[in-house]
Amino acid sequence: MTDTLAPSPTDTPATEPPPNGADRTLPRLVRDTLPVALDVAIEVAKLNGVCIRPIEMRRLDTHTGQSEPFDIPCGTTQEAKCPPCAKRNQQLRRAQCREGWHLDHEPVAEPHPSTDDQKWLIEFRADVEAKRDEAERNGEEVADWDEAIAGIDAEINAAGMRGNVLGGRAAPKRSRSTRRRQDAPDLPKRAKQDTTLGRTFIAPDGRVYRPSLFVTLTLPSYGKIRSGLGVPADPSTYDYARAARDALHFSKLVDRFVQNLRRVAGYDVQYFATVEPQKRLAPHLHMAIRGTMPRAEIKAIAAATYHQVWWPSVDEVRFDGEHLPIWAERADLGDGATYPDGQSGDYLDPATGELLPTWDEALDQLDTDDEAEPLHVVRFGSQVDVQGLVAGSPDAHKRIGYLTKYLTKNLGDPLDPDDPTTENPARRDHATRMVEALRYEPCSPTCPNWLRYGIQPKGAKAGMLPGRCKGKAHKAEHLGYAGRRVLVSRKWSNKTLREHKADRRAWVLDMLGLPDETVTDSHRYLWRPISSKDPNRTPLAKRLLRGVADRHRTKARLAELQARADGLPVPDLSATAALGVAA
């Protein structure tokens, strides 16, 4: 008989961790202060630059039949959603800005000569078009011909040709007189030169300088602002209605500025611009311009630039509260056809049953009124900052960072979270008033807010309610501006953002000595997203750990290659080595 008893198989050693991750013998108050393991995993992923919202995909190798999971970054540009992806996109934009700002050669790619197959497709398209037109003249059905032509157009694009054979727009564009307003100064117009580089200057020592510009444009004042807070001194006199409309149409004003800039400059001006929020919650523009012009001309162009919004009047509120238009389904036209605008119904006046005018009818009425005035005219403010920069200078590098500084934030986000004025009640009240001013302001021809003023929105459908527009402009994080945050001209670097991203990817693969499988055989793999309801979907925590481990291996490999190139000892940066654990 032994002096000790053998341990029971169900006994748990004292050194084994508790099954639920935390020692249940600890008081609840102490356990609640312990960090959650998943939260720590997310923080570790952020520190290592790993996407915290990865999209799981499954890749099928068509050669071997092997299937394996891959995590694709979410790719968001907003820091509030995923800081690593937002920072990566910010760095990509900085590279794009830097690569195109001070070019010394024309970034123009000449089209390749057409092939015999491409010419044959165009000839075949011409023959089918002629037969389609003949059938239409004879009163025959042309739906089959149109379907065949659409298929040929798809083959034309697949054969390496871009654009449409017919070109132009299908429907004529509605436009009003382009005569300049009497309250806007005229601008000079120079003969355009076929270049995108601008002027150069040669120093006495023979060095060639190619200066460029950094321009900042702001919107006008809507009332006195309290210094340091960015809020109105008197909210009751602050023109929120005008501020809301200016924000809604700011992107159109920027387009007009670029058009005027190119007319005056006399060359194809290229630019990289970002729209960012001011402290007073109004959008303003930072623009890097390749080439240089006199500062006085830039300021004159900004002063002469305006955009007129030719929309129906919103001075009279016809429907509000419980008195709202009602939706009625349309009857077919007798032969089974539907109305040309594609709407399945119309909105009616609930009191009289009268049909509300459609968007096109409202514009037709506006066009026939010779005394009509635009709904709104948006202009830049008097503050125009123009700075000249030279390639390679510290100021040029600093401005690139300034251009992309706030791209990871929404227009409604505080610019500096550490600023004590961020949580100021006056700032919150200012943002609330701005959102309320945008609530019933029409943001586009399809906005449901047009019903409030007795007009059917373009493409009206059942269920529309004024004040319930789901458009981007009405959201608090955008504060009226629904346009793109980054504006890049086509010939800035002669590359799309995807091509800049491919360059960075190719560099990493080349440094690691790995082949680019998309180049060697782009049709080898099939990708399929994994649904969130898929029972075989990898849990988020495991995908985060997988991403962190992959990033550690990549960093270690790059550090090893760098050390060997510099003739230094190869460092061991793996986490297992740091913990003293055998890998």
XYZ file of C-alpha atoms in Angstrom:
583
model
C 0.000 0.000 0.000
C 1.427 3.326 -1.028
C 1.593 6.441 1.146
C 0.135 8.704 -1.573
C -2.903 8.431 -3.780
C -2.606 8.534 -7.581
C -4.092 11.702 -9.077
C -7.510 11.379 -10.610
C -7.724 11.908 -14.391
C -10.234 14.707 -13.752
C -7.968 16.651 -11.427
C -6.600 19.909 -12.848
C -2.983 20.784 -12.001
C -2.533 24.013 -10.101
C -0.318 25.417 -12.900
C -2.891 24.866 -15.666
C -4.679 28.069 -16.745
C -8.399 28.359 -16.016
C -10.625 27.194 -18.881
C -12.385 30.537 -19.423
C -9.241 32.640 -19.801
C -9.351 34.421 -16.420
C -8.928 33.156 -12.887
C -12.464 32.859 -11.524
C -11.093 33.023 -7.967
C -10.250 36.693 -8.534
C -12.826 39.245 -7.433
C -15.130 40.464 -10.220
C -13.822 44.032 -9.833
C -10.286 42.795 -10.533
C -11.350 40.563 -13.448
C -13.212 43.443 -15.110
C -10.005 45.474 -15.204
C -8.141 42.791 -17.152
C -7.795 43.494 -20.913
C -9.813 41.339 -23.301
C -7.561 39.043 -25.327
C -9.303 39.885 -28.638
C -8.898 43.609 -27.979
C -5.195 43.067 -27.368
C -4.958 41.082 -30.620
C -6.548 44.006 -32.471
C -4.070 46.435 -30.905
C -1.161 44.166 -31.850
C -2.494 44.021 -35.421
C -2.615 47.831 -35.541
C 0.958 48.097 -34.239
C 2.138 45.697 -36.957
C 0.217 47.404 -39.769
C -2.215 44.493 -40.232
C -5.795 45.117 -41.354
C -8.210 44.674 -38.438
C -11.189 43.973 -40.745
C -9.698 41.468 -43.217
C -11.905 40.030 -45.948
C -11.391 36.294 -46.151
C -11.117 34.867 -49.666
C -10.547 31.336 -50.876
C -8.081 30.833 -53.725
C -8.420 27.818 -55.993
C -5.397 26.731 -58.018
C -6.802 25.486 -61.331
C -3.567 23.562 -62.037
C -3.376 21.549 -58.826
C -6.937 21.809 -57.510
C -5.626 23.020 -54.148
C -7.740 25.538 -52.245
C -6.379 27.789 -49.502
C -7.653 30.819 -47.558
C -6.269 34.305 -48.012
C -6.990 37.485 -46.085
C -7.485 40.607 -48.211
C -7.198 44.031 -46.489
C -10.461 45.951 -46.282
C -8.827 48.938 -48.019
C -10.736 51.658 -46.173
C -9.399 55.195 -46.205
C -10.882 56.156 -42.821
C -8.818 55.828 -39.664
C -11.937 55.314 -37.540
C -12.647 52.046 -39.366
C -9.184 50.533 -39.849
C -6.053 52.571 -38.981
C -3.541 50.284 -40.796
C -5.442 50.351 -44.106
C -6.065 54.099 -43.813
C -2.366 54.740 -43.190
C -1.400 52.513 -46.114
C -3.706 54.423 -48.448
C -2.333 57.704 -47.116
C 1.233 56.593 -47.894
C 0.116 55.520 -51.360
C -1.346 58.959 -52.036
C 1.878 60.588 -50.846
C 3.846 58.483 -53.318
C 1.423 59.422 -56.089
C 1.732 63.123 -55.252
C 5.524 63.007 -55.041
C 5.963 61.097 -58.304
C 3.985 63.506 -60.466
C 4.607 66.945 -58.965
C 7.984 67.906 -60.449
C 8.238 65.803 -63.597
C 10.787 66.880 -66.200
C 9.263 64.860 -69.058
C 5.797 64.564 -70.541
C 3.875 61.719 -68.833
C 2.060 60.755 -72.011
C 1.714 57.221 -73.340
C 1.095 56.993 -77.076
C -1.618 54.488 -78.093
C -0.407 51.260 -79.669
C -1.137 50.784 -83.391
C -4.322 48.858 -84.082
C -4.123 45.182 -85.013
C -5.788 43.424 -87.941
C -8.249 41.701 -85.572
C -9.265 45.044 -84.080
C -9.814 46.548 -87.547
C -11.932 43.538 -88.553
C -14.135 43.969 -85.470
C -14.769 47.618 -86.352
C -15.668 46.679 -89.944
C -17.993 43.943 -88.683
C -19.568 46.449 -86.293
C -20.180 48.836 -89.218
C -21.945 46.131 -91.284
C -24.196 45.099 -88.373
C -25.032 48.750 -87.632
C -26.051 49.282 -91.274
C -28.355 46.224 -91.206
C -29.888 47.413 -87.934
C -30.637 50.853 -89.434
C -32.158 49.256 -92.518
C -34.431 47.085 -90.380
C -35.559 50.153 -88.419
C -36.404 51.999 -91.643
C -38.499 49.023 -92.791
C -40.462 49.062 -89.525
C -39.019 45.763 -88.314
C -38.146 44.841 -84.717
C -34.535 45.821 -83.909
C -34.171 44.397 -80.385
C -32.131 41.415 -81.659
C -29.875 43.728 -83.666
C -29.292 45.925 -80.612
C -28.379 42.863 -78.574
C -25.919 41.735 -81.246
C -24.347 45.208 -81.390
C -23.948 45.234 -77.608
C -22.128 41.905 -77.842
C -19.809 43.231 -80.553
C -19.045 46.321 -78.418
C -18.061 44.005 -75.571
C -15.746 42.077 -77.910
C -14.226 45.365 -79.091
C -13.277 46.284 -75.527
C -12.066 42.744 -74.822
C -9.806 42.972 -77.894
C -7.816 45.784 -76.293
C -9.694 48.890 -77.459
C -11.070 51.427 -75.002
C -14.139 53.580 -75.259
C -17.219 53.282 -77.409
C -17.214 53.308 -81.201
C -20.005 55.883 -81.402
C -18.602 58.007 -78.565
C -20.375 61.002 -77.115
C -23.385 60.815 -74.796
C -26.576 58.939 -75.528
C -28.866 61.807 -74.517
C -28.303 65.508 -75.177
C -26.967 67.418 -72.204
C -29.243 70.064 -70.765
C -27.422 73.390 -70.477
C -28.164 77.062 -70.079
C -26.390 80.125 -71.425
C -22.660 80.170 -70.741
C -22.539 83.979 -70.733
C -20.524 85.180 -67.756
C -22.238 86.960 -64.913
C -21.926 90.720 -64.811
C -20.553 90.614 -61.260
C -17.636 88.328 -62.268
C -14.486 89.804 -63.804
C -13.343 88.598 -67.224
C -10.220 86.478 -67.515
C -7.525 86.485 -70.202
C -7.279 83.490 -72.481
C -3.923 82.357 -73.853
C -3.260 80.097 -76.798
C -2.857 76.581 -75.468
C 0.488 74.788 -75.803
C 0.692 71.015 -76.000
C 2.622 70.512 -72.770
C 1.968 69.670 -69.124
C 5.282 70.837 -67.628
C 5.014 74.609 -67.402
C 7.877 77.087 -67.470
C 11.498 76.461 -66.493
C 14.174 78.916 -65.380
C 17.919 78.683 -66.074
C 20.322 80.078 -63.467
C 23.612 81.796 -64.430
C 25.475 78.606 -63.498
C 23.427 76.629 -66.024
C 21.184 74.827 -63.517
C 17.577 74.375 -64.637
C 14.846 75.109 -62.087
C 11.327 73.831 -62.552
C 9.165 75.541 -59.895
C 5.662 74.471 -59.026
C 2.798 75.882 -56.977
C 0.952 74.992 -53.779
C -2.453 76.695 -53.649
C -5.023 76.794 -50.840
C -8.603 77.885 -51.593
C -11.328 78.435 -49.005
C -15.031 79.243 -48.981
C -16.287 82.698 -47.937
C -17.297 83.722 -44.440
C -20.799 82.976 -43.133
C -20.440 84.967 -39.926
C -17.918 85.918 -37.286
C -15.957 82.960 -35.868
C -14.619 82.709 -32.325
C -10.837 82.529 -32.461
C -9.381 79.150 -31.507
C -12.714 77.324 -31.343
C -13.870 77.516 -34.970
C -17.498 78.128 -33.913
C -19.775 81.089 -34.677
C -19.651 83.981 -32.262
C -23.437 84.273 -32.692
C -25.087 81.085 -34.093
C -28.371 82.949 -34.646
C -26.773 85.198 -37.284
C -24.513 82.559 -38.850
C -25.649 81.763 -42.414
C -26.010 77.979 -42.105
C -28.207 77.725 -45.211
C -25.538 79.263 -47.426
C -22.803 77.214 -45.757
C -24.780 74.029 -46.455
C -25.334 74.862 -50.133
C -21.707 75.873 -50.630
C -20.564 72.530 -49.194
C -23.019 70.606 -51.387
C -21.732 72.208 -54.598
C -18.075 72.730 -53.659
C -16.875 69.994 -56.024
C -18.458 71.786 -59.007
C -16.720 75.003 -58.005
C -13.365 73.200 -57.998
C -14.068 71.895 -61.519
C -14.745 75.441 -62.712
C -11.508 76.659 -61.133
C -9.480 74.026 -63.000
C -11.162 74.968 -66.296
C -10.391 78.662 -65.800
C -6.861 77.856 -64.668
C -6.105 75.969 -67.882
C -7.581 78.726 -70.061
C -5.402 81.376 -68.467
C -2.235 79.290 -68.092
C -2.065 78.351 -71.755
C -0.917 74.782 -71.094
C -2.494 71.558 -69.866
C -2.197 72.203 -66.131
C -1.811 69.055 -64.038
C -2.728 68.973 -60.363
C -3.013 66.828 -57.242
C -5.637 68.248 -54.866
C -7.237 67.191 -51.594
C -10.416 68.453 -49.962
C -10.050 68.791 -46.210
C -12.131 70.182 -43.342
C -11.515 73.504 -41.717
C -12.043 73.979 -38.009
C -15.274 75.849 -38.784
C -16.490 72.608 -40.515
C -16.332 74.035 -44.055
C -14.433 72.196 -46.826
C -11.380 73.821 -48.366
C -8.922 72.816 -51.071
C -5.170 72.219 -51.113
C -3.770 71.880 -54.634
C -0.292 70.979 -55.879
C 0.119 72.370 -59.406
C 2.872 71.360 -61.809
C 4.409 74.469 -63.323
C 4.159 78.059 -62.157
C 2.114 81.185 -62.789
C 2.125 84.669 -61.253
C 0.453 84.720 -57.854
C -1.721 87.649 -58.918
C -3.160 85.564 -61.758
C -4.026 82.647 -59.466
C -5.857 85.004 -57.111
C -7.648 86.654 -60.023
C -8.775 83.258 -61.321
C -10.129 82.301 -57.891
C -12.001 85.614 -57.638
C -13.527 85.167 -61.097
C -14.560 81.534 -60.595
C -18.161 80.701 -59.724
C -20.688 77.924 -60.234
C -24.391 78.508 -60.835
C -26.840 75.846 -59.670
C -29.731 75.847 -62.131
C -32.233 73.865 -60.085
C -35.925 74.527 -59.338
C -36.668 76.969 -56.542
C -36.906 75.741 -52.953
C -38.233 78.987 -51.500
C -41.725 77.571 -50.858
C -42.325 74.499 -48.671
C -45.419 72.785 -50.061
C -45.441 69.524 -48.116
C -44.345 69.039 -44.520
C -45.138 67.053 -41.395
C -48.042 64.644 -41.987
C -49.059 66.439 -45.200
C -46.755 64.619 -47.655
C -47.156 63.474 -51.268
C -48.580 59.993 -51.764
C -47.281 57.362 -54.174
C -49.560 55.884 -56.850
C -48.587 53.104 -59.239
C -48.879 53.908 -62.940
C -51.048 51.958 -65.303
C -49.428 50.495 -68.426
C -49.835 52.383 -71.680
C -52.237 49.795 -73.068
C -49.768 47.791 -75.149
C -47.729 46.647 -72.162
C -45.051 49.299 -72.520
C -43.815 51.393 -69.637
C -43.158 55.106 -69.369
C -39.891 56.338 -70.938
C -38.442 57.519 -67.629
C -38.700 54.026 -66.168
C -40.737 55.073 -63.111
C -43.393 52.622 -61.991
C -45.534 55.324 -60.417
C -45.966 58.998 -59.562
C -46.286 61.163 -56.482
C -49.591 62.995 -56.045
C -50.773 65.956 -53.991
C -52.670 64.312 -51.076
C -55.288 67.089 -51.040
C -56.073 67.497 -54.746
C -54.771 64.262 -56.268
C -52.799 66.313 -58.781
C -49.633 64.784 -60.214
C -46.487 66.528 -59.068
C -44.196 67.683 -61.894
C -41.321 65.368 -62.637
C -37.711 66.517 -62.449
C -37.478 66.975 -66.237
C -40.755 68.903 -66.337
C -39.532 71.222 -63.578
C -36.320 71.914 -65.506
C -38.282 72.493 -68.732
C -40.344 75.098 -66.922
C -37.162 76.711 -65.607
C -35.672 76.822 -69.125
C -38.694 78.652 -70.533
C -38.549 81.371 -67.855
C -36.340 84.158 -69.196
C -36.314 85.887 -65.803
C -35.304 82.794 -63.822
C -32.371 83.057 -61.461
C -30.075 80.209 -60.379
C -30.967 78.516 -57.114
C -27.509 79.220 -55.760
C -24.191 80.705 -56.826
C -21.118 79.349 -55.052
C -17.804 81.213 -54.985
C -14.449 81.018 -53.243
C -13.612 83.299 -50.347
C -11.099 86.105 -50.412
C -8.395 84.059 -48.637
C -6.212 82.542 -51.373
C -2.744 81.318 -50.427
C -0.216 80.722 -53.250
C 3.297 79.417 -52.575
C 6.071 78.667 -55.043
C 8.138 75.521 -54.482
C 11.182 73.954 -56.102
C 11.640 70.226 -56.609
C 13.619 68.510 -53.888
C 13.356 71.346 -51.384
C 12.336 70.696 -47.756
C 9.260 72.861 -48.265
C 8.088 70.683 -51.160
C 8.429 67.539 -49.026
C 6.561 69.232 -46.172
C 3.687 70.246 -48.461
C 3.244 66.669 -49.659
C 2.678 65.638 -46.054
C 0.322 68.572 -45.569
C -1.706 67.592 -48.644
C -2.400 64.121 -47.238
C -2.433 64.929 -43.523
C -6.187 64.650 -42.965
C -7.139 62.115 -45.646
C -7.741 59.464 -42.976
C -10.411 61.610 -41.296
C -13.964 62.446 -42.290
C -14.952 66.058 -42.869
C -16.986 65.948 -39.675
C -14.214 64.440 -37.528
C -12.172 66.610 -35.150
C -8.824 67.393 -36.754
C -6.891 67.026 -33.513
C -8.434 64.601 -30.961
C -6.050 65.920 -28.278
C -7.319 69.484 -28.732
C -9.281 70.427 -25.572
C -11.760 72.384 -27.723
C -12.823 69.201 -29.549
C -15.420 68.265 -26.927
C -16.502 71.850 -26.419
C -20.338 72.057 -26.263
C -20.252 74.977 -28.697
C -18.506 72.820 -31.296
C -21.041 70.036 -30.897
C -23.855 72.566 -31.218
C -22.224 74.037 -34.340
C -21.995 70.587 -35.981
C -25.602 69.803 -35.035
C -26.837 73.057 -36.573
C -24.909 72.327 -39.768
C -26.415 68.830 -40.065
C -29.883 70.256 -39.453
C -29.359 72.865 -42.193
C -28.489 70.030 -44.582
C -31.450 67.869 -43.599
C -33.998 69.294 -46.050
C -31.561 70.747 -48.588
C -31.683 68.863 -51.932
C -28.291 67.305 -52.553
C -28.866 65.972 -56.090
C -31.634 65.553 -58.693
C -32.507 62.177 -57.113
C -32.788 63.541 -53.540
C -36.150 62.794 -51.822
C -36.113 66.330 -50.389
C -37.556 67.612 -53.689
C -40.927 66.219 -52.575
C -40.971 68.847 -49.830
C -41.037 71.518 -52.555
C -43.630 69.837 -54.794
C -41.299 68.192 -57.322
C -40.804 64.505 -58.031
C -37.118 63.546 -57.738
C -35.409 62.127 -60.782
C -36.070 58.380 -60.845
C -38.708 58.649 -58.109
C -39.767 55.461 -56.370
C -42.108 54.437 -53.591
C -41.130 55.105 -49.985
C -39.303 58.416 -50.462
C -39.637 60.875 -47.577
C -38.259 64.426 -47.243
C -35.524 64.632 -44.630
C -34.693 60.935 -45.020
C -32.196 61.102 -47.867
C -29.548 58.394 -47.592
C -27.087 60.338 -49.721
C -23.519 60.775 -48.563
C -23.860 64.551 -48.323
C -26.490 64.381 -45.556
C -24.391 62.257 -43.218
C -22.793 63.949 -40.231
C -19.327 62.640 -41.119
C -19.406 64.415 -44.519
C -21.210 67.675 -43.650
C -22.571 68.326 -47.134
C -19.536 67.447 -49.242
C -20.212 64.284 -51.243
C -17.385 64.554 -53.777
C -14.029 62.813 -53.897
C -11.484 63.724 -51.246
C -8.532 63.345 -53.652
C -8.616 64.965 -57.111
C -5.849 63.967 -59.516
C -5.586 65.026 -63.156
C -5.168 62.306 -65.768
C -1.615 63.212 -66.768
C -0.274 63.827 -63.279
C 1.920 60.712 -63.197
C 0.328 58.826 -66.112
C -0.579 56.080 -63.635
C -3.773 55.162 -61.888
C -3.842 54.546 -58.159
C -4.027 50.822 -58.855
C -0.830 51.033 -60.901
C 0.941 52.890 -58.088
C -0.187 50.139 -55.732
C 1.104 47.490 -58.145
C 4.516 49.227 -58.208
C 4.776 49.001 -54.415
C 3.716 45.361 -54.458
C 6.223 44.515 -57.177
C 9.016 46.145 -55.155
C 8.239 44.045 -52.075
C 8.033 40.832 -54.102
C 11.319 41.648 -55.802
C 13.030 42.346 -52.477
C 11.756 39.058 -51.047
C 12.754 37.147 -54.160
C 9.206 35.914 -54.779
C 7.577 35.567 -58.209
C 4.565 37.672 -59.097
C 2.020 34.952 -59.862
C -0.448 37.433 -61.360
C 2.124 38.268 -64.033
C 3.320 34.738 -64.777
C -0.202 33.322 -65.153
C -3.087 35.656 -64.414
C -5.712 32.973 -65.210
C -4.339 30.249 -62.980
C -6.235 31.150 -59.800
C -9.912 31.581 -59.056
C -10.912 33.759 -56.108
C -14.125 33.388 -54.134
C -15.203 35.469 -51.112
C -16.191 33.518 -48.023
C -19.606 34.476 -46.682
C -19.947 35.569 -43.071
C -22.541 32.775 -42.699
C -20.129 30.098 -43.904
C -19.576 27.637 -41.000
C -16.016 27.036 -42.227
C -15.123 30.721 -42.047
C -12.007 31.425 -39.998
C -12.717 33.392 -36.794
C -11.538 36.998 -36.767
C -9.038 36.408 -33.953
C -7.314 33.634 -35.878
C -7.162 35.763 -39.029
C -5.602 38.607 -37.054
C -2.968 36.283 -35.587
C -2.307 34.880 -39.052
C -1.804 38.382 -40.418
C 0.553 39.377 -37.588
C 2.658 36.242 -38.123
C 2.860 36.921 -41.880
C 3.925 40.513 -41.216
C 6.645 39.336 -38.795
C 8.036 36.959 -41.421
C 8.023 39.698 -44.078
C 9.755 42.208 -41.802
C 12.337 39.662 -40.737
C 13.105 38.753 -44.344
C 13.436 42.415 -45.397
C 15.682 43.152 -42.392
C 17.836 40.145 -43.300
C 18.215 41.307 -46.902
C 19.033 44.857 -45.799
C 21.655 43.618 -43.309
C 23.329 41.436 -45.918
C 23.374 44.306 -48.396
C 25.063 46.518 -45.768
C 27.494 43.779 -44.653
C 26.066 43.678 -41.116
C 25.124 40.726 -38.903
C 21.710 39.322 -39.709
C 19.276 40.292 -36.902
C 16.754 37.837 -35.521
C 13.520 39.806 -35.254
C 11.114 36.910 -34.779
C 8.809 37.009 -31.769
C 9.735 33.432 -30.823
C 13.420 34.333 -30.690
C 12.659 37.355 -28.527
C 10.828 35.100 -26.065
C 13.587 32.520 -26.041
C 11.343 29.830 -27.492
C 12.584 27.425 -30.141
C 10.843 28.078 -33.433
